[in-house]
mmCIF file of C-alpha atoms in Angstrom:
data_model
loop_
_atom_site.group_PDB
_atom_site.id
_atom_site.type_symbol
_atom_site.label_atom_id
_atom_site.label_comp_id
_atom_site.label_asym_id
_atom_site.label_seq_id
_atom_site.Cartn_x
_atom_site.Cartn_y
_atom_site.Cartn_z
ATOM 1 C CA UNK A 650 0.000 0.000 0.000
ATOM 2 C CA UNK A 651 1.393 3.483 -0.860
ATOM 3 C CA UNK A 652 2.499 5.695 2.024
ATOM 4 C CA UNK A 653 -0.145 8.224 3.057
ATOM 5 C CA UNK A 654 1.694 11.455 3.885
ATOM 6 C CA UNK A 655 -0.187 14.498 5.162
ATOM 7 C CA UNK A 656 1.453 17.927 5.340
ATOM 8 C CA UNK A 657 -0.144 20.641 7.459
ATOM 9 C CA UNK A 658 0.898 24.016 6.101
ATOM 10 C CA UNK A 659 0.829 25.119 2.472
ATOM 11 C CA UNK A 660 3.737 27.518 2.688
ATOM 12 C CA UNK A 661 7.218 27.188 1.325
ATOM 13 C CA UNK A 662 8.283 24.430 3.744
ATOM 14 C CA UNK A 663 5.160 22.364 3.092
ATOM 15 C CA UNK A 664 5.481 22.755 -0.654
ATOM 16 C CA UNK A 665 9.189 21.902 -0.617
ATOM 17 C CA UNK A 666 8.638 18.811 1.529
ATOM 18 C CA UNK A 667 5.980 17.576 -0.904
ATOM 19 C CA UNK A 668 8.281 18.146 -3.889
ATOM 20 C CA UNK A 669 11.133 16.146 -2.382
ATOM 21 C CA UNK A 670 8.821 13.362 -1.212
ATOM 22 C CA UNK A 671 7.438 13.004 -4.720
ATOM 23 C CA UNK A 672 10.970 12.800 -6.143
ATOM 24 C CA UNK A 673 11.925 10.116 -3.611
ATOM 25 C CA UNK A 674 8.685 8.131 -3.587
ATOM 26 C CA UNK A 675 6.715 8.156 -6.867
ATOM 27 C CA UNK A 676 3.902 6.069 -5.342
ATOM 28 C CA UNK A 677 3.219 8.018 -2.135
ATOM 29 C CA UNK A 678 -0.152 9.655 -1.521
ATOM 30 C CA UNK A 679 0.752 13.246 -0.638
ATOM 31 C CA UNK A 680 -1.807 15.698 0.703
ATOM 32 C CA UNK A 681 -1.243 19.321 1.757
ATOM 33 C CA UNK A 682 -3.655 21.312 3.914
ATOM 34 C CA UNK A 683 -3.357 25.095 3.987
ATOM 35 C CA UNK A 684 -5.409 27.583 5.982
ATOM 36 C CA UNK A 685 -4.813 30.245 3.306
ATOM 37 C CA UNK A 686 -6.685 30.074 0.026
ATOM 38 C CA UNK A 687 -3.592 30.740 -2.103
ATOM 39 C CA UNK A 688 -1.290 28.282 -3.808
ATOM 40 C CA UNK A 689 1.909 27.740 -1.806
ATOM 41 C CA UNK A 690 4.055 30.864 -2.077
ATOM 42 C CA UNK A 691 7.406 32.213 -0.883
ATOM 43 C CA UNK A 692 7.368 35.094 1.593
ATOM 44 C CA UNK A 693 10.501 37.173 0.756
ATOM 45 C CA UNK A 694 8.815 39.081 -2.125
ATOM 46 C CA UNK A 695 5.965 40.286 0.127
ATOM 47 C CA UNK A 696 7.847 43.188 1.714
ATOM 48 C CA UNK A 697 9.582 44.220 -1.489
ATOM 49 C CA UNK A 698 8.320 43.146 -4.930
ATOM 50 C CA UNK A 699 4.663 42.780 -3.910
ATOM 51 C CA UNK A 700 4.511 46.131 -2.109
ATOM 52 C CA UNK A 701 6.317 47.816 -4.998
ATOM 53 C CA UNK A 702 4.169 45.984 -7.608
ATOM 54 C CA UNK A 703 7.288 44.584 -9.242
ATOM 55 C CA UNK A 704 6.494 40.873 -8.842
ATOM 56 C CA UNK A 705 5.603 38.996 -12.010
ATOM 57 C CA UNK A 706 4.230 36.094 -9.975
ATOM 58 C CA UNK A 707 7.041 33.601 -10.617
ATOM 59 C CA UNK A 708 9.045 34.615 -7.526
ATOM 60 C CA UNK A 709 5.946 34.542 -5.344
ATOM 61 C CA UNK A 710 4.478 31.274 -6.666
ATOM 62 C CA UNK A 711 7.342 28.885 -7.538
ATOM 63 C CA UNK A 712 4.886 26.229 -8.748
ATOM 64 C CA UNK A 713 1.724 26.511 -10.814
ATOM 65 C CA UNK A 714 -1.541 24.748 -10.053
ATOM 66 C CA UNK A 715 -0.747 22.354 -12.893
ATOM 67 C CA UNK A 716 2.454 21.265 -11.131
ATOM 68 C CA UNK A 717 0.510 19.839 -8.197
ATOM 69 C CA UNK A 718 -1.912 18.035 -10.494
ATOM 70 C CA UNK A 719 0.869 16.575 -12.627
ATOM 71 C CA UNK A 720 2.778 15.410 -9.559
ATOM 72 C CA UNK A 721 -0.318 14.004 -7.836
ATOM 73 C CA UNK A 722 0.011 16.309 -4.822
ATOM 74 C CA UNK A 723 -3.466 16.943 -3.440
ATOM 75 C CA UNK A 724 -4.064 20.487 -2.196
ATOM 76 C CA UNK A 725 -6.803 21.422 0.259
ATOM 77 C CA UNK A 726 -6.474 25.212 0.354
ATOM 78 C CA UNK A 727 -8.500 27.401 2.657
ATOM 79 C CA UNK A 728 -9.019 24.365 4.885
ATOM 80 C CA UNK A 729 -7.466 24.552 8.340
ATOM 81 C CA UNK A 730 -6.582 21.451 10.306
ATOM 82 C CA UNK A 731 -8.157 21.687 13.752
ATOM 83 C CA UNK A 732 -7.019 18.489 15.445
ATOM 84 C CA UNK A 733 -4.353 15.819 15.339
ATOM 85 C CA UNK A 734 -5.140 12.435 16.868
ATOM 86 C CA UNK A 735 -1.697 10.744 17.073
ATOM 87 C CA UNK A 736 -3.008 7.509 18.553
ATOM 88 C CA UNK A 737 -5.213 7.008 15.489
ATOM 89 C CA UNK A 738 -2.765 8.665 13.075
ATOM 90 C CA UNK A 739 -5.587 10.923 11.949
ATOM 91 C CA UNK A 740 -6.208 14.629 11.362
ATOM 92 C CA UNK A 741 -9.472 16.559 11.348
ATOM 93 C CA UNK A 742 -10.249 19.837 9.572
ATOM 94 C CA UNK A 743 -12.594 22.770 10.120
ATOM 95 C CA UNK A 744 -14.732 21.505 7.215
ATOM 96 C CA UNK A 745 -15.279 18.167 8.956
ATOM 97 C CA UNK A 746 -12.800 16.198 6.875
ATOM 98 C CA UNK A 747 -10.972 13.314 8.586
ATOM 99 C CA UNK A 748 -7.869 11.764 7.049
ATOM 100 C CA UNK A 749 -5.595 8.899 8.093
ATOM 101 C CA UNK A 750 -1.824 9.284 7.669
ATOM 102 C CA UNK A 751 1.249 7.092 7.832
ATOM 103 C CA UNK A 752 3.476 10.147 8.287
ATOM 104 C CA UNK A 753 2.478 13.668 9.265
ATOM 105 C CA UNK A 754 4.524 16.825 8.620
ATOM 106 C CA UNK A 755 3.856 19.989 10.594
ATOM 107 C CA UNK A 756 4.928 22.925 8.424
ATOM 108 C CA UNK A 757 2.733 25.454 10.175
ATOM 109 C CA UNK A 758 5.242 28.312 10.128
ATOM 110 C CA UNK A 759 4.840 31.345 12.368
ATOM 111 C CA UNK A 760 2.433 34.201 12.979
ATOM 112 C CA UNK A 761 3.211 37.893 13.307
ATOM 113 C CA UNK A 762 3.429 39.203 16.851
ATOM 114 C CA UNK A 763 0.950 41.941 17.700
ATOM 115 C CA UNK A 764 1.226 44.923 19.991
ATOM 116 C CA UNK A 765 -0.291 44.400 23.437
ATOM 117 C CA UNK A 766 -1.311 48.019 24.021
ATOM 118 C CA UNK A 767 -4.465 50.122 23.787
ATOM 119 C CA UNK A 768 -5.905 50.692 20.293
ATOM 120 C CA UNK A 769 -3.537 48.160 18.710
ATOM 121 C CA UNK A 770 -6.592 46.550 17.076
ATOM 122 C CA UNK A 771 -7.299 49.645 14.977
ATOM 123 C CA UNK A 772 -7.416 48.567 11.291
ATOM 124 C CA UNK A 773 -4.742 51.170 10.546
ATOM 125 C CA UNK A 774 -2.316 49.171 12.727
ATOM 126 C CA UNK A 775 -1.155 46.466 10.340
ATOM 127 C CA UNK A 776 1.272 43.547 10.110
ATOM 128 C CA UNK A 777 2.979 41.918 7.135
ATOM 129 C CA UNK A 778 3.137 38.162 7.277
ATOM 130 C CA UNK A 779 0.893 36.822 4.532
ATOM 131 C CA UNK A 780 0.037 37.578 0.924
ATOM 132 C CA UNK A 781 -3.299 38.953 2.089
ATOM 133 C CA UNK A 782 -1.434 41.268 4.487
ATOM 134 C CA UNK A 783 0.732 42.554 1.625
ATOM 135 C CA UNK A 784 -2.230 43.075 -0.669
ATOM 136 C CA UNK A 785 -4.016 45.013 2.080
ATOM 137 C CA UNK A 786 -0.953 47.127 2.900
ATOM 138 C CA UNK A 787 0.037 48.133 -0.626
ATOM 139 C CA UNK A 788 -3.012 50.339 -1.439
ATOM 140 C CA UNK A 789 -2.523 52.110 1.885
ATOM 141 C CA UNK A 790 1.095 52.883 0.985
ATOM 142 C CA UNK A 791 0.113 54.071 -2.490
ATOM 143 C CA UNK A 792 -1.724 56.914 -0.740
ATOM 144 C CA UNK A 793 1.645 58.075 0.671
ATOM 145 C CA UNK A 794 0.645 58.156 4.329
ATOM 146 C CA UNK A 795 2.743 59.159 7.308
ATOM 147 C CA UNK A 796 3.922 55.684 8.285
ATOM 148 C CA UNK A 797 5.309 54.502 11.611
ATOM 149 C CA UNK A 798 7.161 51.197 11.536
ATOM 150 C CA UNK A 799 7.282 49.627 15.002
ATOM 151 C CA UNK A 800 10.316 47.369 15.092
ATOM 152 C CA UNK A 801 13.669 47.825 13.389
ATOM 153 C CA UNK A 802 14.170 44.199 12.401
ATOM 154 C CA UNK A 803 14.352 42.708 8.937
ATOM 155 C CA UNK A 804 10.663 42.988 7.990
ATOM 156 C CA UNK A 805 10.301 46.439 9.499
ATOM 157 C CA UNK A 806 13.285 47.847 7.624
ATOM 158 C CA UNK A 807 12.315 46.214 4.335
ATOM 159 C CA UNK A 808 8.851 47.781 4.605
ATOM 160 C CA UNK A 809 10.445 51.116 5.546
ATOM 161 C CA UNK A 810 12.607 50.956 2.408
ATOM 162 C CA UNK A 811 9.662 50.044 0.172
ATOM 163 C CA UNK A 812 7.484 52.754 1.703
ATOM 164 C CA UNK A 813 10.137 55.432 1.167
ATOM 165 C CA UNK A 814 10.457 54.376 -2.461
ATOM 166 C CA UNK A 815 6.686 54.850 -2.746
ATOM 167 C CA UNK A 816 6.941 58.385 -1.371
ATOM 168 C CA UNK A 817 5.766 57.807 2.210
ATOM 169 C CA UNK A 818 7.084 59.710 5.212
ATOM 170 C CA UNK A 819 8.535 56.996 7.462
ATOM 171 C CA UNK A 820 9.437 56.910 11.161
ATOM 172 C CA UNK A 821 10.960 53.725 12.605
ATOM 173 C CA UNK A 822 10.499 53.019 16.310
ATOM 174 C CA UNK A 823 13.043 50.509 17.566
ATOM 175 C CA UNK A 824 12.975 49.450 21.217
ATOM 176 C CA UNK A 825 16.653 48.486 21.202
ATOM 177 C CA UNK A 826 19.831 50.421 20.682
ATOM 178 C CA UNK A 827 20.327 49.493 17.024
ATOM 179 C CA UNK A 828 18.656 48.135 13.909
ATOM 180 C CA UNK A 829 18.384 44.443 13.058
ATOM 181 C CA UNK A 830 20.316 43.486 16.174
ATOM 182 C CA UNK A 831 19.244 39.819 15.998
ATOM 183 C CA UNK A 832 20.898 39.238 12.653
ATOM 184 C CA UNK A 833 23.678 41.816 12.203
ATOM 185 C CA UNK A 834 26.828 42.872 14.056
ATOM 186 C CA UNK A 835 26.898 46.469 15.323
ATOM 187 C CA UNK A 836 29.031 47.808 12.467
ATOM 188 C CA UNK A 837 26.526 46.634 9.866
ATOM 189 C CA UNK A 838 23.620 47.965 11.948
ATOM 190 C CA UNK A 839 25.302 51.369 11.780
ATOM 191 C CA UNK A 840 25.694 51.026 8.025
ATOM 192 C CA UNK A 841 21.986 50.221 7.676
ATOM 193 C CA UNK A 842 20.992 53.154 9.886
ATOM 194 C CA UNK A 843 23.009 55.521 7.717
ATOM 195 C CA UNK A 844 21.508 53.991 4.571
ATOM 196 C CA UNK A 845 17.971 54.690 5.791
ATOM 197 C CA UNK A 846 18.725 58.154 7.128
ATOM 198 C CA UNK A 847 20.203 59.091 3.758
ATOM 199 C CA UNK A 848 16.884 58.056 2.173
ATOM 200 C CA UNK A 849 14.908 60.231 4.588
ATOM 201 C CA UNK A 850 13.767 57.702 7.182
ATOM 202 C CA UNK A 851 13.523 59.024 10.732
ATOM 203 C CA UNK A 852 14.997 56.524 13.189
ATOM 204 C CA UNK A 853 14.075 56.532 16.866
ATOM 205 C CA UNK A 854 16.168 54.124 18.931
ATOM 206 C CA UNK A 855 15.341 53.020 22.482
ATOM 207 C CA UNK A 856 11.761 53.976 21.653
ATOM 208 C CA UNK A 857 9.060 52.671 23.969
ATOM 209 C CA UNK A 858 5.521 52.786 22.641
ATOM 210 C CA UNK A 859 3.091 53.034 25.563
ATOM 211 C CA UNK A 860 -0.257 53.406 23.825
ATOM 212 C CA UNK A 861 -2.009 54.421 20.628
ATOM 213 C CA UNK A 862 -4.740 57.029 20.547
ATOM 214 C CA UNK A 863 -6.967 56.850 17.481
ATOM 215 C CA UNK A 864 -9.199 59.406 15.847
ATOM 216 C CA UNK A 865 -10.911 59.519 12.472
ATOM 217 C CA UNK A 866 -8.091 61.653 11.078
ATOM 218 C CA UNK A 867 -4.942 60.052 12.487
ATOM 219 C CA UNK A 868 -3.209 57.844 15.034
ATOM 220 C CA UNK A 869 -1.250 59.365 17.886
ATOM 221 C CA UNK A 870 1.554 57.166 19.185
ATOM 222 C CA UNK A 871 2.394 57.947 22.777
ATOM 223 C CA UNK A 872 6.043 57.250 23.509
ATOM 224 C CA UNK A 873 7.960 57.380 26.755
ATOM 225 C CA UNK A 874 9.571 60.639 25.622
ATOM 226 C CA UNK A 875 6.835 62.274 23.537
ATOM 227 C CA UNK A 876 4.331 61.454 20.832
ATOM 228 C CA UNK A 877 4.107 60.934 17.077
ATOM 229 C CA UNK A 878 1.132 61.537 14.793
ATOM 230 C CA UNK A 879 0.797 59.215 11.801
ATOM 231 C CA UNK A 880 -1.758 57.835 9.363
ATOM 232 C CA UNK A 881 -0.644 54.207 9.392
ATOM 233 C CA UNK A 882 1.353 51.821 11.577
ATOM 234 C CA UNK A 883 3.197 48.697 10.463
ATOM 235 C CA UNK A 884 4.121 46.361 13.324
ATOM 236 C CA UNK A 885 7.264 44.331 12.727
ATOM 237 C CA UNK A 886 8.224 42.952 16.137
ATOM 238 C CA UNK A 887 8.920 39.372 15.161
ATOM 239 C CA UNK A 888 6.962 36.169 14.773
ATOM 240 C CA UNK A 889 5.783 33.367 17.054
ATOM 241 C CA UNK A 890 5.834 29.741 15.869
ATOM 242 C CA UNK A 891 2.432 28.172 15.174
ATOM 243 C CA UNK A 892 2.579 25.329 17.684
ATOM 244 C CA UNK A 893 -1.016 25.111 18.960
ATOM 245 C CA UNK A 894 -1.846 21.930 17.027
ATOM 246 C CA UNK A 895 1.346 20.238 18.193
ATOM 247 C CA UNK A 896 0.794 21.224 21.807
ATOM 248 C CA UNK A 897 -2.782 19.938 21.789
ATOM 249 C CA UNK A 898 -1.501 16.633 20.385
ATOM 250 C CA UNK A 899 1.035 16.259 23.194
ATOM 251 C CA UNK A 900 4.102 16.890 21.016
ATOM 252 C CA UNK A 901 7.078 18.510 22.764
ATOM 253 C CA UNK A 902 7.200 22.268 22.144
ATOM 254 C CA UNK A 903 9.675 24.932 23.317
ATOM 255 C CA UNK A 904 9.391 28.110 21.245
ATOM 256 C CA UNK A 905 8.913 25.847 18.271
ATOM 257 C CA UNK A 906 8.299 22.157 17.760
ATOM 258 C CA UNK A 907 11.306 20.298 19.139
ATOM 259 C CA UNK A 908 12.890 17.921 16.622
ATOM 260 C CA UNK A 909 16.115 16.081 16.011
ATOM 261 C CA UNK A 910 18.395 17.053 13.119
ATOM 262 C CA UNK A 911 16.235 15.030 10.734
ATOM 263 C CA UNK A 912 12.962 16.715 11.710
ATOM 264 C CA UNK A 913 11.529 13.960 13.918
ATOM 265 C CA UNK A 914 9.335 15.210 16.751
ATOM 266 C CA UNK A 915 8.719 13.566 20.116
ATOM 267 C CA UNK A 916 5.941 11.476 18.562
ATOM 268 C CA UNK A 917 6.574 8.625 16.104
ATOM 269 C CA UNK A 918 5.489 9.323 12.527
ATOM 270 C CA UNK A 919 5.164 13.092 13.135
ATOM 271 C CA UNK A 920 7.753 15.518 11.782
ATOM 272 C CA UNK A 921 8.205 19.289 11.699
ATOM 273 C CA UNK A 922 9.610 21.325 8.817
ATOM 274 C CA UNK A 923 10.625 24.941 8.318
ATOM 275 C CA UNK A 924 10.627 27.828 10.746
ATOM 276 C CA UNK A 925 8.275 26.104 13.215
ATOM 277 C CA UNK A 926 10.942 23.457 13.926
ATOM 278 C CA UNK A 927 13.526 23.805 16.705
ATOM 279 C CA UNK A 928 16.510 21.520 16.150
ATOM 280 C CA UNK A 929 20.199 21.102 17.035
ATOM 281 C CA UNK A 930 22.655 22.463 14.485
ATOM 282 C CA UNK A 931 26.317 21.386 14.266
ATOM 283 C CA UNK A 932 27.549 24.998 14.316
ATOM 284 C CA UNK A 933 26.295 25.228 17.919
ATOM 285 C CA UNK A 934 25.515 21.729 19.092
ATOM 286 C CA UNK A 935 24.830 22.750 22.704
ATOM 287 C CA UNK A 936 21.854 24.960 21.844
ATOM 288 C CA UNK A 937 18.868 24.098 19.669
ATOM 289 C CA UNK A 938 17.878 26.652 17.063
ATOM 290 C CA UNK A 939 14.742 27.825 15.304
ATOM 291 C CA UNK A 940 15.671 29.634 12.123
ATOM 292 C CA UNK A 941 13.294 32.102 10.476
ATOM 293 C CA UNK A 942 14.635 32.274 6.941
ATOM 294 C CA UNK A 943 13.924 31.332 3.356
ATOM 295 C CA UNK A 944 16.819 28.895 3.497
ATOM 296 C CA UNK A 945 15.473 26.757 6.327
ATOM 297 C CA UNK A 946 12.054 26.545 4.663
ATOM 298 C CA UNK A 947 13.729 25.511 1.424
ATOM 299 C CA UNK A 948 16.426 23.142 2.658
ATOM 300 C CA UNK A 949 15.391 21.641 6.011
ATOM 301 C CA UNK A 950 12.334 19.872 4.493
ATOM 302 C CA UNK A 951 14.797 17.806 2.445
ATOM 303 C CA UNK A 952 15.991 16.211 5.701
ATOM 304 C CA UNK A 953 12.378 15.642 6.768
ATOM 305 C CA UNK A 954 11.426 13.957 3.497
ATOM 306 C CA UNK A 955 14.401 11.598 3.713
ATOM 307 C CA UNK A 956 13.637 10.772 7.359
ATOM 308 C CA UNK A 957 10.047 9.838 6.494
ATOM 309 C CA UNK A 958 11.435 7.317 4.037
ATOM 310 C CA UNK A 959 13.961 5.956 6.543
ATOM 311 C CA UNK A 960 16.961 7.655 4.938
ATOM 312 C CA UNK A 961 18.641 9.843 7.573
ATOM 313 C CA UNK A 962 20.101 12.977 6.070
ATOM 314 C CA UNK A 963 20.574 15.433 8.978
ATOM 315 C CA UNK A 964 20.151 19.131 8.252
ATOM 316 C CA UNK A 965 23.530 20.836 8.659
ATOM 317 C CA UNK A 966 23.427 23.686 6.126
ATOM 318 C CA UNK A 967 25.295 26.831 7.204
ATOM 319 C CA UNK A 968 22.651 29.398 8.217
ATOM 320 C CA UNK A 969 22.077 32.096 5.598
ATOM 321 C CA UNK A 970 19.624 34.906 5.082
ATOM 322 C CA UNK A 971 19.517 38.056 3.035
ATOM 323 C CA UNK A 972 17.735 41.373 2.762
ATOM 324 C CA UNK A 973 17.265 43.825 -0.104
ATOM 325 C CA UNK A 974 16.691 47.432 0.933
ATOM 326 C CA UNK A 975 16.761 50.176 -1.720
ATOM 327 C CA UNK A 976 19.689 49.230 -3.978
ATOM 328 C CA UNK A 977 21.527 47.436 -1.185
ATOM 329 C CA UNK A 978 21.793 43.660 -0.842
ATOM 330 C CA UNK A 979 23.038 42.216 2.434
ATOM 331 C CA UNK A 980 23.745 38.527 2.956
ATOM 332 C CA UNK A 981 24.484 36.994 6.366
ATOM 333 C CA UNK A 982 26.128 33.589 6.726
ATOM 334 C CA UNK A 983 26.860 31.574 9.830
ATOM 335 C CA UNK A 984 27.570 33.208 13.187
ATOM 336 C CA UNK A 985 28.086 36.981 13.199
ATOM 337 C CA UNK A 986 27.926 38.036 16.854
ATOM 338 C CA UNK A 987 29.977 40.959 18.097
ATOM 339 C CA UNK A 988 31.959 38.620 20.367
ATOM 340 C CA UNK A 989 33.826 37.412 17.267
ATOM 341 C CA UNK A 990 36.824 39.167 15.723
ATOM 342 C CA UNK A 991 35.764 41.118 12.632
ATOM 343 C CA UNK A 992 37.813 41.553 9.472
ATOM 344 C CA UNK A 993 36.643 44.047 6.853
ATOM 345 C CA UNK A 994 37.479 43.453 3.201
ATOM 346 C CA UNK A 995 36.238 46.519 1.325
ATOM 347 C CA UNK A 996 36.277 46.893 -2.461
ATOM 348 C CA UNK A 997 34.654 50.192 -3.408
ATOM 349 C CA UNK A 998 30.939 49.848 -2.696
ATOM 350 C CA UNK A 999 31.335 46.162 -1.884
ATOM 351 C CA UNK A 1000 32.157 44.845 1.567
ATOM 352 C CA UNK A 1001 32.864 41.440 3.032
ATOM 353 C CA UNK A 1002 32.963 41.272 6.819
ATOM 354 C CA UNK A 1003 34.494 38.046 8.131
ATOM 355 C CA UNK A 1004 33.721 36.976 11.702
ATOM 356 C CA UNK A 1005 36.419 34.793 13.252
ATOM 357 C CA UNK A 1006 36.835 33.054 16.593
ATOM 358 C CA UNK A 1007 39.870 33.316 18.829
ATOM 359 C CA UNK A 1008 41.616 30.436 17.073
ATOM 360 C CA UNK A 1009 41.349 32.041 13.638
ATOM 361 C CA UNK A 1010 38.438 29.992 12.280
ATOM 362 C CA UNK A 1011 35.899 31.805 10.136
ATOM 363 C CA UNK A 1012 32.533 31.426 11.853
ATOM 364 C CA UNK A 1013 30.433 33.759 9.749
ATOM 365 C CA UNK A 1014 30.343 36.563 7.217
ATOM 366 C CA UNK A 1015 28.295 39.562 6.162
ATOM 367 C CA UNK A 1016 28.314 40.618 2.512
ATOM 368 C CA UNK A 1017 27.177 44.050 1.322
ATOM 369 C CA UNK A 1018 26.512 44.154 -2.428
ATOM 370 C CA UNK A 1019 29.041 41.354 -2.734
ATOM 371 C CA UNK A 1020 27.045 38.198 -3.347
ATOM 372 C CA UNK A 1021 29.818 36.735 -5.479
ATOM 373 C CA UNK A 1022 31.715 36.048 -2.244
ATOM 374 C CA UNK A 1023 28.921 33.940 -0.734
ATOM 375 C CA UNK A 1024 30.277 30.616 -2.007
ATOM 376 C CA UNK A 1025 33.891 31.249 -0.893
ATOM 377 C CA UNK A 1026 32.630 32.350 2.530
ATOM 378 C CA UNK A 1027 30.521 29.217 2.902
ATOM 379 C CA UNK A 1028 33.547 27.114 2.084
ATOM 380 C CA UNK A 1029 35.751 29.005 4.546
ATOM 381 C CA UNK A 1030 33.182 28.498 7.317
ATOM 382 C CA UNK A 1031 32.646 24.829 6.488
ATOM 383 C CA UNK A 1032 36.380 24.097 6.315
ATOM 384 C CA UNK A 1033 36.950 24.653 10.037
ATOM 385 C CA UNK A 1034 40.520 25.637 9.187
ATOM 386 C CA UNK A 1035 42.625 28.007 11.268
ATOM 387 C CA UNK A 1036 43.673 31.075 9.269
ATOM 388 C CA UNK A 1037 46.110 33.928 9.731
ATOM 389 C CA UNK A 1038 43.828 36.927 10.397
ATOM 390 C CA UNK A 1039 46.233 39.436 8.860
ATOM 391 C CA UNK A 1040 46.309 37.382 5.680
ATOM 392 C CA UNK A 1041 42.495 37.240 5.571
ATOM 393 C CA UNK A 1042 42.436 41.049 5.735
ATOM 394 C CA UNK A 1043 44.604 41.350 2.624
ATOM 395 C CA UNK A 1044 42.165 42.224 -0.161
ATOM 396 C CA UNK A 1045 44.771 41.505 -2.820
ATOM 397 C CA UNK A 1046 44.320 37.835 -1.993
ATOM 398 C CA UNK A 1047 41.042 36.336 -3.221
ATOM 399 C CA UNK A 1048 39.171 34.379 -0.581
ATOM 400 C CA UNK A 1049 39.297 31.310 -2.807
ATOM 401 C CA UNK A 1050 43.086 31.316 -2.452
ATOM 402 C CA UNK A 1051 42.703 30.319 1.208
ATOM 403 C CA UNK A 1052 40.922 27.096 0.311
#
């Protein structure tokens, strides 16, 4: 009898898991359930190409409806799964459907965090997590409102950049001391702050938003040190993993669904894929990680698909994410904390920042408009070799020469 594989979550991780499973097992019965009505799509274009109306559709939707038909992947879109019954290996949906599985994949992703203050439910206080969010936000930005972005992380700053390019007045309220502190070392945060200030964005660091006062004409944001009047607010304060189904089913959860390196959860025959999964990574074996990036949604499901078929292939890809803001592309690889020694390799408008440990091993890198160095940096990190730091700083020597 063919394997019956059910995937909960019709995002990038769910779609990718189904693709790999079909490649590995031509006979499997593969079914995807998605709460959203859209075909599986990738999220990176939402804050850039979709808002700027520059997306042709191919970046957003990697696969057409015909692909799923041709590959015998059954889609149930707009149909949320409401219950998992592990003892029966069965799922139930909001429409009353019940389906038996041999293997279940939880690719439920994450949801945008909301503000927990007065008037945060005003429809002019928005988030950007889904395609529907982006399609609701774009017409508001076309009107060139006074926009406040709450949160200076990746999504917040990408929206700020898109909004400025659309002619909006933009204020960014960041509770911390610097921008994108989770993903960038301090020197690159400073670079990004200067980039946005040069484009006219007003940055307010250490900003504490106490409450929002709404009127028909505007929103007044009350801060610890004053107030700000705007027409629209975009909240970008991070995302929380969608673990409710797993918790109700008795699966181990700790800020994500806990898995091994192959995506196995605490329950037999149930796996987790993508940014909802928390797993050990060889770059820091003592601490489990939950990675919110395109890469983990694209690559980690490969490990899950192999594990379902009894072919262990642990996920050990060097972490990588990127952001495009204005005409600037930044790529971050591996570990880039400020506790590491930093080596700058500047070439005009291009910059490679290498992050090395005390022994001289390259642990991570940040690339500014220098994507051509991504492959050499990955290889340097993966090599585990000890390098002479002064030699690494010599820009006359190509990075490939160290390999």
